[in-house]
Short mmCIF file of N, CA and C in Angstrom, two decimals:
data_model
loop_
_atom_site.label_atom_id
_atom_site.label_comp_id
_atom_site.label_asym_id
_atom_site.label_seq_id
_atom_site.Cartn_x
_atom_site.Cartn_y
_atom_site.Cartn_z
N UNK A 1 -8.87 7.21 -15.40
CA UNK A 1 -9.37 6.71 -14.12
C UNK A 1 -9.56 7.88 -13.17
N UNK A 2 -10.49 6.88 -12.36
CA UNK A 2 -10.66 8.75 -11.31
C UNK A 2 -10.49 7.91 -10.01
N UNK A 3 -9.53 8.84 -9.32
CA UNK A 3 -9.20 8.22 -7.26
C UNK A 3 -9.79 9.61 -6.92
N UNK A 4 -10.49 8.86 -5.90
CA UNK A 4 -10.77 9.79 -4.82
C UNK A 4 -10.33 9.95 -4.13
N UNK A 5 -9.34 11.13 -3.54
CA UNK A 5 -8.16 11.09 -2.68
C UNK A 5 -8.88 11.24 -1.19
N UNK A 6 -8.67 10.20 0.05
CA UNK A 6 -9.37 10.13 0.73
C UNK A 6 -8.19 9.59 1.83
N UNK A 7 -8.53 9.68 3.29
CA UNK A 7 -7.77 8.84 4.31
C UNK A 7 -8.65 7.90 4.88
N UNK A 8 -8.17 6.83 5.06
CA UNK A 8 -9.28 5.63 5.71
C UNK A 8 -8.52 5.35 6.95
N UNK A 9 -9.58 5.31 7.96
CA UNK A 9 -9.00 5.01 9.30
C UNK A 9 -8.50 3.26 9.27
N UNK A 10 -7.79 3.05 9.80
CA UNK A 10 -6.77 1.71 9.52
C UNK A 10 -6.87 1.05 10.99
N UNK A 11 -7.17 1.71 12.15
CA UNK A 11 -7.06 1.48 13.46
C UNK A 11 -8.18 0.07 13.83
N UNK A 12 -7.52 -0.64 14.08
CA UNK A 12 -8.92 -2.19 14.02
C UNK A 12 -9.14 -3.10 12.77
N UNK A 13 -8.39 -2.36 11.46
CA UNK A 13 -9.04 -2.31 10.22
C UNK A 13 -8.07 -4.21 10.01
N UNK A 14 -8.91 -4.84 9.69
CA UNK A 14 -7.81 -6.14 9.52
C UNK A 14 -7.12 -5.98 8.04
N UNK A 15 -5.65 -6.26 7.46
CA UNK A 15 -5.22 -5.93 6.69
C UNK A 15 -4.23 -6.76 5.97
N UNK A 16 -4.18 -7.07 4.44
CA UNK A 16 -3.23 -8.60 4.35
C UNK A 16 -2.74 -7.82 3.55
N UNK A 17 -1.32 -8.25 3.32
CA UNK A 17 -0.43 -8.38 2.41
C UNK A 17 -0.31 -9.61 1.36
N UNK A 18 -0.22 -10.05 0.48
CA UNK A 18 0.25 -11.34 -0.24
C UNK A 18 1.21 -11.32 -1.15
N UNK A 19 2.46 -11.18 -0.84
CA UNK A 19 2.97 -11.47 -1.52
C UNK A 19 4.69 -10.79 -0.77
N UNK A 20 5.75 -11.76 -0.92
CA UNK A 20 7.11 -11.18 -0.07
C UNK A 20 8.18 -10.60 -0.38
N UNK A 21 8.12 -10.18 -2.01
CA UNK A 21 9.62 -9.66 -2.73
C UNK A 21 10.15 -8.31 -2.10
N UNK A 22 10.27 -7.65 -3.50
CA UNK A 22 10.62 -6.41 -3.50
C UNK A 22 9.55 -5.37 -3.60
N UNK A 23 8.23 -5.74 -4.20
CA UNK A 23 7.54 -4.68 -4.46
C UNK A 23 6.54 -4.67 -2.78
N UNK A 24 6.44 -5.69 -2.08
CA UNK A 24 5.71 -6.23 -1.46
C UNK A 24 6.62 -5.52 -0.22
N UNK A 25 7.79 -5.52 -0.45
CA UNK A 25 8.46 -4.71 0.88
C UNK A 25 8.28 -3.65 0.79
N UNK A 26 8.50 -3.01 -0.26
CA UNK A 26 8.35 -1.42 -0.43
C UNK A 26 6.93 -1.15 0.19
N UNK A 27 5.76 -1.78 -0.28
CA UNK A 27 4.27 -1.11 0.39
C UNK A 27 4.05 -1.92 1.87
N UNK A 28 5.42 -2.33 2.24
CA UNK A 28 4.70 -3.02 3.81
C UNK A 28 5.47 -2.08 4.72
N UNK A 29 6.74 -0.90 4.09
CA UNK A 29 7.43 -0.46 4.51
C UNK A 29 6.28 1.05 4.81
N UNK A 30 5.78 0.89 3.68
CA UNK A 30 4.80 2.55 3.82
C UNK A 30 3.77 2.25 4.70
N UNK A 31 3.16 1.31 4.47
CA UNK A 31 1.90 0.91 5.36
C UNK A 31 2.78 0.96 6.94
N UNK A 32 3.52 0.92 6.92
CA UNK A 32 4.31 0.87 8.48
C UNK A 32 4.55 1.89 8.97
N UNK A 33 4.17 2.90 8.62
CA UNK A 33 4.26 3.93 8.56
C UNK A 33 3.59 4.51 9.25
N UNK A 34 2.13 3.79 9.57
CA UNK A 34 0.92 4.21 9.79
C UNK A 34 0.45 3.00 10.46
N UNK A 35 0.41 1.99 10.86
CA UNK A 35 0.19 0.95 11.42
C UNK A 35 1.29 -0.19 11.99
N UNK A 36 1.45 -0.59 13.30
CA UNK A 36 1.82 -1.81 13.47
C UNK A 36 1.21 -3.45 13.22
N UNK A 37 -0.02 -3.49 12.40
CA UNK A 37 -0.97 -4.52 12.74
C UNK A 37 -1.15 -4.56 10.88
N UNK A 38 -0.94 -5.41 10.56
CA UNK A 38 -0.91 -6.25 9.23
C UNK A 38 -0.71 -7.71 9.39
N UNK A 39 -0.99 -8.18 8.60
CA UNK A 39 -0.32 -10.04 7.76
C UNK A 39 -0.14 -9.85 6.52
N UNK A 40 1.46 -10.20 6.38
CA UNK A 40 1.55 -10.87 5.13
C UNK A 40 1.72 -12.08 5.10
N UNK A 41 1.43 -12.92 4.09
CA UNK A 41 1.06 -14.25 3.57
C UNK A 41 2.41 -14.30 2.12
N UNK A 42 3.43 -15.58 2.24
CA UNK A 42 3.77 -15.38 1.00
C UNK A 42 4.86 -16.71 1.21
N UNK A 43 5.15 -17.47 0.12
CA UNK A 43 5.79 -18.56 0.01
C UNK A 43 7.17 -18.09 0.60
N UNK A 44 7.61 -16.84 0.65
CA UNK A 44 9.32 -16.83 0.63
C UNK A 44 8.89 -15.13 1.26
N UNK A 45 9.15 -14.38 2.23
CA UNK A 45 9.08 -13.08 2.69
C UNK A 45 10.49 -12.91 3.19
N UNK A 46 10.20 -11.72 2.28
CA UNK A 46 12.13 -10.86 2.90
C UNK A 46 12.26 -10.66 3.94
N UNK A 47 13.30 -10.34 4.22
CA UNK A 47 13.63 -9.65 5.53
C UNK A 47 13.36 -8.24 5.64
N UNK A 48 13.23 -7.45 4.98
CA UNK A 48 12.91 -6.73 5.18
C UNK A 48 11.47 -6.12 5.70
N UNK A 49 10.52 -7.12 4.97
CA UNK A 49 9.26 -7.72 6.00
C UNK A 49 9.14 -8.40 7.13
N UNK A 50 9.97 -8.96 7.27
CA UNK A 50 10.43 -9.99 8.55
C UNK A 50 10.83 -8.89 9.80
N UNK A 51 11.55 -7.75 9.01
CA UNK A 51 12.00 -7.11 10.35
C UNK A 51 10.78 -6.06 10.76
N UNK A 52 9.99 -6.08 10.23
CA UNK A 52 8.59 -5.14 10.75
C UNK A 52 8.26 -5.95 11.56
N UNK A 53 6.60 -5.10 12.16
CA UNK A 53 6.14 -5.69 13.69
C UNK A 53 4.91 -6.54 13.21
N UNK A 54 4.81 -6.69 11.73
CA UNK A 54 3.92 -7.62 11.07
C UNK A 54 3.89 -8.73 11.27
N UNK A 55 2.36 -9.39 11.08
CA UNK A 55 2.61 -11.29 11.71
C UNK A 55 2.99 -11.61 9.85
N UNK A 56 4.12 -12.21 9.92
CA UNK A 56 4.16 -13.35 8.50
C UNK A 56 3.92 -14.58 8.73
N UNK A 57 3.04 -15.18 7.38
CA UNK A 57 2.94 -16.63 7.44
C UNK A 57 3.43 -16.82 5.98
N UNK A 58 4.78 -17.60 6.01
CA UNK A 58 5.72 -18.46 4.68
C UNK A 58 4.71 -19.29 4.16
N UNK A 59 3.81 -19.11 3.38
CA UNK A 59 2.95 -20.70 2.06
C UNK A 59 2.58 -19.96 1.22
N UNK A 60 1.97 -20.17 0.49
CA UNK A 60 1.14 -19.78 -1.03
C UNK A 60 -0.11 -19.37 -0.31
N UNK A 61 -0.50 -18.29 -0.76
CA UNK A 61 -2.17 -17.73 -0.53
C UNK A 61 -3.16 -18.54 -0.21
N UNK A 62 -4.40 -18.80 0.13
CA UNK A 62 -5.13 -19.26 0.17
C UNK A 62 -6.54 -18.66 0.60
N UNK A 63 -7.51 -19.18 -0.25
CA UNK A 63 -8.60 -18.35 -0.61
C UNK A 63 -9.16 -18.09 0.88
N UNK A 64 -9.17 -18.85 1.79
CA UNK A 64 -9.61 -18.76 3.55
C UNK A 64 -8.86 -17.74 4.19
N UNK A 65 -7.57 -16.97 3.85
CA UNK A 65 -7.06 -16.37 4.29
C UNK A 65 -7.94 -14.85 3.93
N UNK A 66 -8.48 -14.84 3.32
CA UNK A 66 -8.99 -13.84 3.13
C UNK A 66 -10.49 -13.27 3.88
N UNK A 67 -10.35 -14.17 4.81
CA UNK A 67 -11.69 -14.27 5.90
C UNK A 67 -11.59 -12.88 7.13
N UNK A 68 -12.46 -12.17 6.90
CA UNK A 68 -12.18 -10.99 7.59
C UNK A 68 -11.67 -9.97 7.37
N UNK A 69 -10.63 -10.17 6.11
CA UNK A 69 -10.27 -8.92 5.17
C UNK A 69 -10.84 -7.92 4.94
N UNK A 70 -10.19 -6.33 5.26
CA UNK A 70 -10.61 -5.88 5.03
C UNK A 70 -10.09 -4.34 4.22
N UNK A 71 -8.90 -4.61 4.29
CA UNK A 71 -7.98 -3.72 3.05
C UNK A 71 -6.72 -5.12 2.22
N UNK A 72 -6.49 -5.14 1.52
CA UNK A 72 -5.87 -6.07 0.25
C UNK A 72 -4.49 -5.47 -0.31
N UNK A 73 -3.48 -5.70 0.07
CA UNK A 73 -2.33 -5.52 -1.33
C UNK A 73 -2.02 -6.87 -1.61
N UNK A 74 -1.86 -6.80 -2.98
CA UNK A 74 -2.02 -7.85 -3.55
C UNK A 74 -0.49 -7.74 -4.56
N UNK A 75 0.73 -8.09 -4.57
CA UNK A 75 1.93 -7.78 -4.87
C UNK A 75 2.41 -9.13 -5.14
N UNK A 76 1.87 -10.26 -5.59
CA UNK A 76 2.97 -11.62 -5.20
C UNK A 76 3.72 -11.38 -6.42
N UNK A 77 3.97 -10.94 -7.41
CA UNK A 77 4.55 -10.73 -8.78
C UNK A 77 4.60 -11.71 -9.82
N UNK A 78 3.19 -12.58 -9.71
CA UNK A 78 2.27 -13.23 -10.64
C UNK A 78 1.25 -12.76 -11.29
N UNK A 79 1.47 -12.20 -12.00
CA UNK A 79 0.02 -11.22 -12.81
C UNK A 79 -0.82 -12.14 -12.68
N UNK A 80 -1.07 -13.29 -13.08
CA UNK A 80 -2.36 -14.05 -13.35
C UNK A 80 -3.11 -14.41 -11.59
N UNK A 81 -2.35 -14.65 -10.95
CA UNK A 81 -2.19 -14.73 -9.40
C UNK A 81 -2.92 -13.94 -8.65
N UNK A 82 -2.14 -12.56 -9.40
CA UNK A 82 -3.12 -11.52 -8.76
C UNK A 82 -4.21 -11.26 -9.07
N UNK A 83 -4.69 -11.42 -10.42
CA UNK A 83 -6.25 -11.54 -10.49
C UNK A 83 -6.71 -12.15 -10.35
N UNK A 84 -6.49 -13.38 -9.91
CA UNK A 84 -7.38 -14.47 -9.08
C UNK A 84 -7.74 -13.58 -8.03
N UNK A 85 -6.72 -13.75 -7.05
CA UNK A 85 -6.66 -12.87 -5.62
C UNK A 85 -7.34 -11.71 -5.59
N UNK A 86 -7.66 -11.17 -6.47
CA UNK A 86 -8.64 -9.63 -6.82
C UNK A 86 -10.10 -9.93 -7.01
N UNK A 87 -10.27 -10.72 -7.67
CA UNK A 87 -11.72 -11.73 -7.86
C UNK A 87 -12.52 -12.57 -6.73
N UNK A 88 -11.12 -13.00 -6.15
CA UNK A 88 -11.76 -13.17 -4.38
C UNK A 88 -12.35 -12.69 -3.62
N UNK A 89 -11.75 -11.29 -3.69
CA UNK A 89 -12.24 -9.75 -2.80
C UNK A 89 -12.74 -9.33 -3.24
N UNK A 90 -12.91 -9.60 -4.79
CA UNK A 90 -14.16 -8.26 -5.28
C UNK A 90 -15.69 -9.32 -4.79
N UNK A 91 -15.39 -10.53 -4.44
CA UNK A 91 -16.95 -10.89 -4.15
C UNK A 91 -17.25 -10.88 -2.64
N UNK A 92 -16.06 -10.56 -1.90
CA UNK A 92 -16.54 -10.17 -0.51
C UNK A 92 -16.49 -8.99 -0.25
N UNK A 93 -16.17 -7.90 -1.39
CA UNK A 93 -15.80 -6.21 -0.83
C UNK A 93 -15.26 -5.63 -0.60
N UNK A 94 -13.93 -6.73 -0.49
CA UNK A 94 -12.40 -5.84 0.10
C UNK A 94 -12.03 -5.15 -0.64
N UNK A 95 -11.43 -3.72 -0.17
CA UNK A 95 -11.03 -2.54 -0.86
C UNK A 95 -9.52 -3.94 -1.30
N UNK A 96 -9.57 -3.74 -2.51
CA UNK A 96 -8.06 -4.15 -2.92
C UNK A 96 -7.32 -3.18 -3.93
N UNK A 97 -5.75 -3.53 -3.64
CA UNK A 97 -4.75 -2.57 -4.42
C UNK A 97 -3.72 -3.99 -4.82
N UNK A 98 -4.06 -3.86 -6.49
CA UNK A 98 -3.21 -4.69 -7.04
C UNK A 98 -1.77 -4.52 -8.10
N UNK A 99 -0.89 -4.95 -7.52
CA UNK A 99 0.50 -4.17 -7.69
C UNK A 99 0.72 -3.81 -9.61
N UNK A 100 0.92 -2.88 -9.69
CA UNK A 100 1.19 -2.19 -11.22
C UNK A 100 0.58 -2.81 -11.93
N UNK A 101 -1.15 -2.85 -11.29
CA UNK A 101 -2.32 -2.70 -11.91
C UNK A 101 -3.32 -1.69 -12.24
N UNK A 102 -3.75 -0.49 -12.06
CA UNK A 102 -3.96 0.71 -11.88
C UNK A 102 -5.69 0.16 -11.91
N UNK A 103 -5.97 -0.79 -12.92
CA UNK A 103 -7.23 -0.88 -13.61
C UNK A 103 -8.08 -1.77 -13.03
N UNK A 104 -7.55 -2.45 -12.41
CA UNK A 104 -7.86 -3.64 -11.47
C UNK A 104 -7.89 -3.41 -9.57
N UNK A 105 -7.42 -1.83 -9.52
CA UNK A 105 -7.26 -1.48 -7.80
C UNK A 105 -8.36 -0.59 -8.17
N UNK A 106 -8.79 -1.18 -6.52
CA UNK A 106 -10.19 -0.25 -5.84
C UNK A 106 -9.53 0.77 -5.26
N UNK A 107 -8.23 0.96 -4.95
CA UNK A 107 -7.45 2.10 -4.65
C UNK A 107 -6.09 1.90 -5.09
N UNK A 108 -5.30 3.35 -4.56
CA UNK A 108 -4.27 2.81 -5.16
C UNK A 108 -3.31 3.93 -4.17
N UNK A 109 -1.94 3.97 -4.18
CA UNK A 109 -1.53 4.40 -2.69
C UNK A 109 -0.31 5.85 -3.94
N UNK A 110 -0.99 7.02 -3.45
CA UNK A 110 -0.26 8.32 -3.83
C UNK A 110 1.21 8.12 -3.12
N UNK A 111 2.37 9.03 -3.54
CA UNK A 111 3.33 9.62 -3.31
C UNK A 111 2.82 10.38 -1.91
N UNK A 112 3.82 9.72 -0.66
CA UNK A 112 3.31 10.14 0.80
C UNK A 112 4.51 11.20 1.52
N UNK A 113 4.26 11.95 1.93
CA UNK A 113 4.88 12.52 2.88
C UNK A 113 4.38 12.67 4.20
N UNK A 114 4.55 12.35 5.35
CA UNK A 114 4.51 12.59 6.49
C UNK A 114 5.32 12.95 7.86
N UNK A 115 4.54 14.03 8.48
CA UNK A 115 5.56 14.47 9.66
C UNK A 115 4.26 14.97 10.86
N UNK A 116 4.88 14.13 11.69
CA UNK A 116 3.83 14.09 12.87
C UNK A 116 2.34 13.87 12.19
N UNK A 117 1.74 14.59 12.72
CA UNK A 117 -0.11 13.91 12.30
C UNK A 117 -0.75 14.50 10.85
N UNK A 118 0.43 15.45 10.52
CA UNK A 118 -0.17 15.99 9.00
C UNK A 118 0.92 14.85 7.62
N UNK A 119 -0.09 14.37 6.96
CA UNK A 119 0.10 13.87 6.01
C UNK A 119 -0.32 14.13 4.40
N UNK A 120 0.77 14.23 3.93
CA UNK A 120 0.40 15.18 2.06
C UNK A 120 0.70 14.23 0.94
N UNK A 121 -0.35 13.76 0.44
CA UNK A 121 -0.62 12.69 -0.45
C UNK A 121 -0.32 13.61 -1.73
N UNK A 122 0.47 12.77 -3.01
CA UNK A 122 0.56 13.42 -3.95
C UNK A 122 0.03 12.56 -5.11
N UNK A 123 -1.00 12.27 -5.82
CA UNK A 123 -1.33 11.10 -6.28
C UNK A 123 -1.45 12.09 -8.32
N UNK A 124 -1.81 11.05 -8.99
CA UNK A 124 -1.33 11.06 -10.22
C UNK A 124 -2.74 10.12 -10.72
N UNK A 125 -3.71 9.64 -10.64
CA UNK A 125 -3.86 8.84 -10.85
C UNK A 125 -3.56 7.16 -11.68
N UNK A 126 -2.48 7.17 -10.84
CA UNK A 126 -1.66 6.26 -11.06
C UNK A 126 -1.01 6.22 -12.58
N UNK A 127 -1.30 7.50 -13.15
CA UNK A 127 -0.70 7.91 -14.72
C UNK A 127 0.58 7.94 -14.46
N UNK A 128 1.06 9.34 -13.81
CA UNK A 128 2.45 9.76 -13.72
C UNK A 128 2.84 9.13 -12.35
N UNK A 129 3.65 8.01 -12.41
CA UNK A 129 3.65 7.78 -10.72
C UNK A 129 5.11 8.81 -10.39
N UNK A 130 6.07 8.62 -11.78
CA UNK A 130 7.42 9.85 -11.39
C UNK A 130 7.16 10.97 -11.14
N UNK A 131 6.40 11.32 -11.62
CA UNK A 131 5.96 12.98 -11.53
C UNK A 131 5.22 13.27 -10.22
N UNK A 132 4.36 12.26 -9.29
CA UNK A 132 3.94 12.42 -8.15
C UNK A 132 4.88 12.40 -6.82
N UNK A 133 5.78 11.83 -7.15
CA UNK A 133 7.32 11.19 -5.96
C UNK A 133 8.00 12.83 -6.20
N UNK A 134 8.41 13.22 -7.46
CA UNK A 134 9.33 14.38 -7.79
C UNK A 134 7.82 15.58 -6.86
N UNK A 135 6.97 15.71 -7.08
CA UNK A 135 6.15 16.48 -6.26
C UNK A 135 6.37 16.45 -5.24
N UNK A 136 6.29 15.07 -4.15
CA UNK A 136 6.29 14.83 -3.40
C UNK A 136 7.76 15.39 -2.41
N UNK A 137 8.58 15.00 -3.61
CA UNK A 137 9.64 15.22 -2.63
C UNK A 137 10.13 16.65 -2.49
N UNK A 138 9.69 17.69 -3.98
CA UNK A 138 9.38 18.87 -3.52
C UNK A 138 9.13 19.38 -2.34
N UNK A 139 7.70 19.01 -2.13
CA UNK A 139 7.22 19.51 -0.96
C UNK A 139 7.77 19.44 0.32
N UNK A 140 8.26 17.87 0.48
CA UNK A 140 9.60 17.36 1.29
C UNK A 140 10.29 18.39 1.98
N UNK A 141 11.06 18.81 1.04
CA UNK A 141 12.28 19.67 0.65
C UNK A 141 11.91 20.74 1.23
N UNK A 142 11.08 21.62 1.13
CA UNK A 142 10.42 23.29 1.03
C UNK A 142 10.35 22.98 2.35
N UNK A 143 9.48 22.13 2.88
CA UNK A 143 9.34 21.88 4.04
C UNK A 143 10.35 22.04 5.41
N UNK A 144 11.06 20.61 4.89
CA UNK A 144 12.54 20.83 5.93
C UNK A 144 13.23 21.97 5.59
N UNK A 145 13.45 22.50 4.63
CA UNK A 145 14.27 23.24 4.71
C UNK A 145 13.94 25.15 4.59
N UNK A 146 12.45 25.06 5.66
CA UNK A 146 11.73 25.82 6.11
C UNK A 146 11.17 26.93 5.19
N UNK A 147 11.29 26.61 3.87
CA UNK A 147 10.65 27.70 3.01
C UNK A 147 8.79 27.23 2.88
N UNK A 148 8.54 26.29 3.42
CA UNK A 148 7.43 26.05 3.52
C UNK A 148 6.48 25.90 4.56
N UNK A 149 5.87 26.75 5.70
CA UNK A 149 5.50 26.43 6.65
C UNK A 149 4.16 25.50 6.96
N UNK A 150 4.00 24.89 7.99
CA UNK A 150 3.82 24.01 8.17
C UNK A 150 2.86 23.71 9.64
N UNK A 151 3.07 24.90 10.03
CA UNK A 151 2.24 25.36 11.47
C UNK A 151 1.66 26.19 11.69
#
């Protein structure tokens, strides 16, 4: 597979989540990173989604929710689920990212580091995802602990 490693402005950008576990916290935790303004959608959402500045709505997906979409994670941890939900958006355009699908995302989210406005993506194409985090946190490292400058 080939990613084009790219930054997309997010500012205005309308943005859903679907789905509330564990994998679904982890990418609402990164996306938070970078935005206060998401929805997730999901029968049962953690708290750990709950405690972001995200709007949640508790039900099962629904194909209308996807009205105005315009970036997609797609995480409910129903494989078959999610390719419905991917088939939705691929006929309106939405960039979608479907969870430990590699083959089925129109993108897919690298190993992130960020500090203040510079941000260092370490991506793998979704081959090695360990080997992009152990990069990542390299760089981390060198960083804080000033063998790597940065200014």
């Amino acid at each position: 597979m080939n990613y084009l490693p790219i930054s997309i402005r997010i500012e205005g950008t309308r943005i859903l989540i679907v789905g509330g576990g564990k994998v679904a916290t982890h990418k609402a935790q990164i996306l938070n990173r970078f935005t206060d303004e998401a929805t997730v959608i999901a029968p049962e959402i953690s708290e750990g989604i709950k405690a972001l500045p995200f709007k949640t709505i508790e039900r099962p997906f629904e194909e209308a929710d996807l009205e105005g979409v315009n970036l997609l994670f797609v995480v409910t941890g129903d494989h078959e689920l999610n390719h419905q939900i991917k088939q939705m958006a691929a006929q309106r355009g939405i960039l979608t990212s479907v969870c430990d699908d590699p083959e089925a995302c129109d993108f897919i989210s690298p190993a992130i580091y960020r500090e203040g406005n510079l941000t260092i993506a370490v991506g793998s194409d979704a081959e090695d995802v360990k080997r992009s985090i152990r990069v990542r946190n390299r760089i981390k490292e060198r960083i804080e602990n000033d063998e790597l400058s940065i200014e």
